[in-house]
Amino acid sequence: MSVWEKIEELEKQIDKFKSLSVEEHIEVDEVIVILKEKINDLHKNLTSWDRTRMARHIDRPKFLDYVPKLFNYFQEIGGDRKFKNDNAIICGLASLDKRKVVVIGQEKGKDTSDKIYRNFGMSHPEGYWKTIRVMKLAEKFGLPLLLFVDTPGAYPGIGAEERGQLVAIAENLYELSGIRIPIIVTILGEGGSGGALALGVGDRLLMMENAIYSVISPEGCAAILWRDASKAEQAANALKISAFDLKEFGIIHEIIQEPGGGAHKDFNAAADKLKKSIKNSLNKLVKVPIDELLDQRYNMLRKFGVFKEK
Amino acid sequence: MTAWLKKSILKKKEPDNQWIKCPDCAEILYKNLLIDNINVCTRCGHHFRLSPDGWLGYLVNRGTFKEINENIQSVDPLDFSDAKERYVDKLNRSMKKTGMKSAIITGVGKIGKQKACLGIMNFAFLGGSMGSVLGEKVARLFEHAIELSLPVILISASGGARMHEGIYSLLQMAKTSAAIRKHSEAGQLYISIMTDPTTGGVSASFSALGDIMIGEPGALIGFAGPRVIEQTIKQKLPPKFQTAEFLYDHGMLDMIVNRKELKSILIELLTFFG
C-alpha cells in the first residue's frame, strides 16, 4: 500500500467516525485527533517520489482554480504581439484584496479536452514572449508581479525549436533578473526544468508542500542515467526535489502547508494559506526601495550553487 | 582466426591511433595534420570538436592568456549515485581524463590588439554539463569583465544541465543570465559562439544571450534534444533540424562562421565595438 493509499484509508476512517458521532451521538473527538496525527506523521515521511505523484494528482488544484480564490478582480490579457496566444500560460490584471498586481501562471488544464487546449501546461516560445511583454507592462505601471509555476517543462517540438525556445527562455531569465518591480514566485505543482525556471526568478520563492521542483523530470533522469524510465522513483528520490529538500538547501523561502491528503482535500484551506503568505511577502517587498530590492535579488541568484575553492 | 587475434592485428595497422575518419566525407585523416588545421577536415571542412587548449592556441596571442578562478571545484551536494557509480567518482574520472577541474576554462587574453575575457567549454568533461562550478565561473567571468571594462567571448559546447547536482544545476541558468544582464547594462559587448553541441540548459541561458551570436557550421544547437522531440511528437525530424544553419534560417543566429575565419571575424567585431 502506498503512503497516499494509507492516508486515504485513515481519512475514510475519520469520515466514518464523524458520521457515527452524528448518527449515534458517540464522543469521537479523541479518536479523530489520533487519526489526524497519524496522517501528519505519514506526511512528514513522504519521499520525493510520493510528492511527485501528488504534484501530478488528477484532482490537484490548478492555477485557474486558485485565481478566484486569491483575487477579487481578474482580467485575462493575451498574446505575444508576434505570432499567437499561448494557452499554456495565462496572464492577467488582478486585485489581491486592495492591491493591484499583474499575474502570470502556467495552466495544465482539467479534463482531456482542456488539457489538450492548454498543451498540458507546456509552453511554446510564444508563451515566454507573452510573459516578457506582460512583465514589462507591469514594470511600466509599477505593479508587483505574481508568478505561478506548474508545468512538466517547455514543449519539445519542431515549431518550438523553429521559433527559438532557447532564446525565449533565456530572455525571460534575463528580464526577470533585473525588472524593477517586486516579484513573488509560487510553485503550485510541477516545477519542471527550464520551462518552469523561466517563470521561477523572483524576490520571494514560495512552494506548496506537495509541489516539486527539478532540473529534469524523474522519468527523463532515469532514462538517461539508469537507461530505464521505469526507475523514475529512484531518480526522483536521488534528485531531492521536494519542498522540504529545497527549503533545506536554502533555495525557497517558505513552504505553504497543505491539508492532510493534499491541497484538493480542502482546497479552501490551501488557497487561504497561500493567499495569506503572498500578502505577507508582498507587504514586506513593497516597502523595500527598488534599487535595494534588485541588489538583494542579484545576491540571491549569485549565491545559488555549492562548490569548493582552494 | 579468433576474434581477439583479429582485433589485435587491426589495432597494429593503426599505430597509436594516429588516424581518424571524417564522419561527413569518410576521408581518413592524419591526426597531427588535423590538429594543424584546428580540427577542420582538410577535405570537406567538417568541424571536429576542439579542446580548450586548441581554442586558446588558435585564438589568443601567445603568452597573453591569464586564467582566473582555476581552483573552483565541484562537490556532491545531493550525495548522488546513478545505476553505475557515485557522482564523485565520475568527477574524478573526468578530471583525470581531461586534466581540467571543470567543464570550462575562463580568463583574460589578447586577440589581435584587443583584450577580452574568454570562456571556453570542454565537451569532454562530463559532456560540458552545467553544474554549480560552471555557473559560478561564467558569472565571475562576466563580473570580472565589468571590473576591467572588457568584452566577453564565450565558446559553448554542452549537453545541458548536470543532473547529478539537481536543482542547483537548473538555477545556474538564472545566475549566469543575471550576471550577463549586469555586464550588458555596463555597456559591454558579449559574443556567444555555439559549437557542436549546444543544447539544454546552456543553450537556454548564457549561450542565447549574446549581443552577437555565432554558430559553427553543422553544429547541433537546440533547447530540447532531438531524441526527446522525436519521442514526444512521434514523427521523424526534418533534415538539418537543429543545425546551426537551421537556427540561422529561423533568425536565431547572427552568422555562421567557418572556424578558419573565426579569428579574423572576432578581431573585426572587437575593433568595431571597441
XYZ file of C-alpha atoms in Angstrom, chain A:
310
model
C 0.000 0.000 0.000
C 1.428 3.399 -0.975
C 1.613 6.229 1.550
C -1.201 8.003 -0.237
C -3.415 4.923 -0.037
C -2.664 4.666 3.679
C -3.564 8.333 4.135
C -6.757 7.858 2.173
C -7.643 4.837 4.318
C -7.176 6.884 7.502
C -9.281 9.699 6.051
C -12.092 7.263 5.322
C -11.921 6.135 8.944
C -12.174 9.741 10.121
C -15.274 10.242 7.948
C -16.787 7.041 9.381
C -16.221 8.201 12.956
C -17.671 11.603 12.149
C -20.878 10.117 10.780
C -21.027 7.761 13.762
C -20.847 10.739 16.070
C -23.753 12.397 14.247
C -25.926 9.284 13.958
C -25.208 7.595 17.279
C -24.190 10.605 19.387
C -20.879 8.970 20.352
C -17.918 11.073 21.502
C -15.227 10.579 18.782
C -13.074 13.708 19.020
C -10.165 11.930 20.689
C -10.057 9.159 18.075
C -10.131 11.728 15.292
C -7.237 13.633 16.825
C -5.183 10.430 16.958
C -6.015 9.568 13.356
C -5.127 13.093 12.197
C -1.798 12.834 13.982
C -1.150 9.558 12.175
C -1.865 11.295 8.848
C 0.525 14.111 9.728
C 3.247 11.588 10.608
C 2.784 9.853 7.277
C 3.067 13.237 5.568
C 6.381 14.002 7.166
C 7.801 10.734 5.843
C 6.757 11.224 2.236
C 9.559 10.704 -0.290
C 10.278 12.900 -3.312
C 8.517 10.292 -5.431
C 5.391 10.410 -3.227
C 5.413 14.190 -3.671
C 5.854 13.808 -7.423
C 2.723 11.682 -7.597
C 0.826 14.217 -5.501
C 2.110 17.165 -7.584
C 0.660 15.396 -10.647
C -2.529 14.171 -8.921
C -5.553 14.340 -11.210
C -7.612 16.279 -8.620
C -4.825 18.691 -7.693
C -5.963 22.329 -7.942
C -4.518 24.133 -10.953
C -3.647 27.791 -11.496
C -7.129 28.712 -12.766
C -8.681 27.140 -9.651
C -6.581 29.454 -7.483
C -7.422 32.626 -9.439
C -10.954 33.240 -7.998
C -9.773 32.212 -4.519
C -6.848 34.632 -4.482
C -8.139 37.619 -6.426
C -11.313 39.681 -6.172
C -10.699 41.005 -9.684
C -9.064 39.213 -12.598
C -8.961 40.194 -16.258
C -7.011 37.940 -18.589
C -4.808 39.641 -21.178
C -3.411 37.623 -24.075
C -0.934 37.410 -26.899
C 2.751 37.904 -27.567
C 2.162 40.531 -30.314
C 4.397 38.447 -32.559
C 2.844 35.122 -33.528
C -0.021 33.812 -31.365
C -1.542 33.424 -27.929
C -0.067 30.521 -25.958
C -2.794 28.881 -23.867
C -0.362 27.073 -21.572
C 0.496 30.387 -19.891
C -2.212 32.753 -18.660
C -1.548 36.417 -17.916
C -3.878 38.798 -16.171
C -4.519 42.041 -14.323
C -5.730 41.334 -10.809
C -6.584 42.722 -7.392
C -5.333 40.950 -4.301
C -7.816 42.482 -1.875
C -6.985 46.173 -2.341
C -3.609 45.787 -4.019
C -3.322 45.826 -7.822
C -0.982 43.172 -9.211
C -0.057 41.534 -12.513
C -0.329 37.752 -12.578
C 1.294 35.136 -14.823
C 0.552 31.438 -14.337
C 1.086 28.112 -16.051
C -2.085 26.079 -16.568
C -2.101 22.343 -17.263
C -5.857 22.026 -17.806
C -8.596 19.979 -16.125
C -10.309 17.378 -18.347
C -8.923 15.822 -21.525
C -10.084 18.468 -23.999
C -8.960 21.274 -21.676
C -5.568 19.620 -21.225
C -5.130 19.471 -24.986
C -6.198 23.131 -25.259
C -3.597 24.028 -22.598
C -0.999 21.727 -24.199
C -0.653 20.060 -20.767
C 0.941 23.225 -19.428
C 3.868 23.039 -21.850
C 4.606 26.398 -23.465
C 5.930 27.227 -26.872
C 8.219 30.284 -27.262
C 5.088 32.433 -27.704
C 4.223 31.794 -24.064
C 7.562 33.160 -22.935
C 7.382 36.133 -25.309
C 3.948 36.879 -23.851
C 5.331 36.814 -20.296
C 8.079 39.281 -21.244
C 5.524 41.623 -22.791
C 3.280 41.427 -19.734
C 6.049 41.824 -17.145
C 7.184 44.972 -18.953
C 3.627 46.270 -18.762
C 3.702 45.608 -15.003
C 7.040 47.413 -14.754
C 5.710 50.434 -16.650
C 2.921 50.874 -14.100
C 4.976 49.820 -11.071
C 2.727 46.853 -10.295
C 4.078 43.846 -8.366
C 4.336 40.612 -10.349
C 2.995 37.258 -9.118
C 4.280 34.187 -10.953
C 2.717 30.712 -10.602
C 4.613 27.640 -11.763
C 3.003 24.337 -12.776
C 4.471 22.653 -15.858
C 6.155 19.394 -16.849
C 8.506 21.575 -18.931
C 8.759 23.734 -22.040
C 7.274 21.964 -25.074
C 9.805 19.888 -27.048
C 8.570 20.142 -30.651
C 9.567 21.222 -34.152
C 7.722 24.562 -34.116
C 9.045 25.374 -30.651
C 12.625 24.914 -31.850
C 12.000 26.797 -35.120
C 10.719 29.777 -33.194
C 13.596 29.786 -30.707
C 12.559 28.094 -27.461
C 16.133 28.542 -26.222
C 16.190 32.302 -26.811
C 12.703 32.777 -25.362
C 13.588 31.040 -22.073
C 16.976 32.757 -21.792
C 15.436 36.201 -22.323
C 12.839 35.528 -19.618
C 15.635 34.783 -17.146
C 17.471 37.906 -18.286
C 14.420 40.161 -17.925
C 13.209 38.786 -14.586
C 16.669 39.189 -13.030
C 16.517 42.948 -13.456
C 12.907 44.042 -13.822
C 12.188 46.958 -11.480
C 9.126 45.615 -9.623
C 8.742 43.155 -6.728
C 8.255 39.539 -7.848
C 6.788 36.626 -5.887
C 7.069 33.113 -7.341
C 4.801 30.280 -6.169
C 5.417 26.710 -7.270
C 1.924 25.185 -7.244
C 2.534 21.686 -8.573
C 5.204 20.583 -11.015
C 8.289 22.745 -11.422
C 9.717 21.052 -14.498
C 13.143 22.161 -15.687
C 13.920 25.278 -17.774
C 10.269 25.739 -18.702
C 9.476 26.251 -15.004
C 12.575 28.307 -14.200
C 11.572 30.768 -16.947
C 8.823 31.872 -14.512
C 10.835 30.999 -11.403
C 13.022 34.051 -10.831
C 11.832 36.481 -8.164
C 12.369 38.135 -4.800
C 10.432 35.540 -2.780
C 10.063 31.868 -3.676
C 7.078 30.056 -2.156
C 6.340 26.394 -2.678
C 3.234 24.349 -1.918
C 4.033 21.478 0.439
C 3.424 18.775 -2.182
C 4.944 20.591 -5.142
C 8.203 19.505 -6.762
C 10.957 21.498 -8.497
C 13.549 19.692 -10.564
C 16.268 20.117 -13.181
C 14.766 17.219 -15.167
C 11.694 15.006 -14.821
C 12.339 11.852 -12.764
C 11.441 9.816 -15.877
C 13.910 11.757 -18.049
C 16.684 11.392 -15.480
C 16.005 7.655 -15.133
C 16.041 7.175 -18.914
C 19.445 8.879 -19.203
C 21.300 7.799 -16.062
C 19.628 4.436 -15.381
C 18.823 3.721 -19.058
C 15.350 2.752 -17.828
C 12.446 5.206 -17.489
C 10.719 2.864 -15.021
C 13.429 3.718 -12.480
C 11.721 7.113 -12.052
C 11.067 6.514 -8.353
C 14.775 6.007 -7.679
C 15.656 9.048 -9.771
C 13.092 11.275 -8.025
C 14.453 10.406 -4.607
C 18.071 10.826 -5.724
C 17.326 14.270 -7.244
C 15.849 15.606 -3.958
C 13.028 17.656 -5.446
C 10.513 18.133 -2.609
C 9.653 21.450 -0.981
C 11.398 20.256 2.204
C 14.592 19.459 0.282
C 14.581 22.891 -1.350
C 13.913 24.634 1.947
C 16.845 22.789 3.476
C 19.062 23.863 0.552
C 18.052 27.469 1.268
C 16.602 27.883 -2.223
C 12.962 28.604 -1.364
C 11.793 30.974 1.368
C 8.594 29.354 2.519
C 6.590 26.131 2.340
C 2.814 26.575 2.132
C 1.287 23.830 4.261
C -1.364 21.707 2.578
C -4.261 19.923 4.303
C -3.839 16.202 5.093
C -4.037 14.250 1.831
C -3.090 17.236 -0.334
C -4.449 20.608 -1.475
C -7.502 19.089 -3.217
C -8.799 17.590 0.062
C -9.598 21.031 1.446
C -8.915 23.478 -1.323
C -10.340 26.491 0.511
C -7.896 25.950 3.371
C -4.943 25.529 0.986
C -5.847 28.639 -1.026
C -6.375 30.688 2.169
C -2.914 29.793 3.422
C -1.351 30.663 0.091
C -3.177 33.993 -0.081
C -2.029 34.890 3.419
C 1.598 34.088 2.588
C 1.569 36.017 -0.674
C 0.053 39.049 1.081
C 2.635 38.877 3.869
C 5.534 38.678 1.430
C 4.116 41.433 -0.738
C 3.598 43.787 2.204
C 7.283 43.391 3.056
C 8.591 43.639 -0.506
C 6.745 46.826 -1.475
C 8.427 48.629 1.425
C 11.955 47.895 0.130
C 13.399 50.636 -2.134
C 13.602 49.189 -5.648
C 17.405 49.500 -6.047
C 17.883 47.665 -2.762
C 15.404 45.007 -3.867
C 17.339 44.484 -7.112
C 20.617 44.166 -5.185
C 19.002 41.572 -2.918
C 17.631 39.703 -5.938
C 21.040 39.655 -7.611
C 22.778 38.489 -4.451
C 20.225 35.721 -4.018
C 20.720 34.499 -7.589
C 24.516 34.732 -7.248
C 24.507 32.534 -4.152
C 22.770 29.604 -5.864
C 25.244 26.732 -6.061
C 27.605 24.640 -3.968
C 31.317 24.207 -4.725
C 34.735 24.253 -3.116
C 37.668 26.549 -3.789
C 41.239 26.122 -2.658
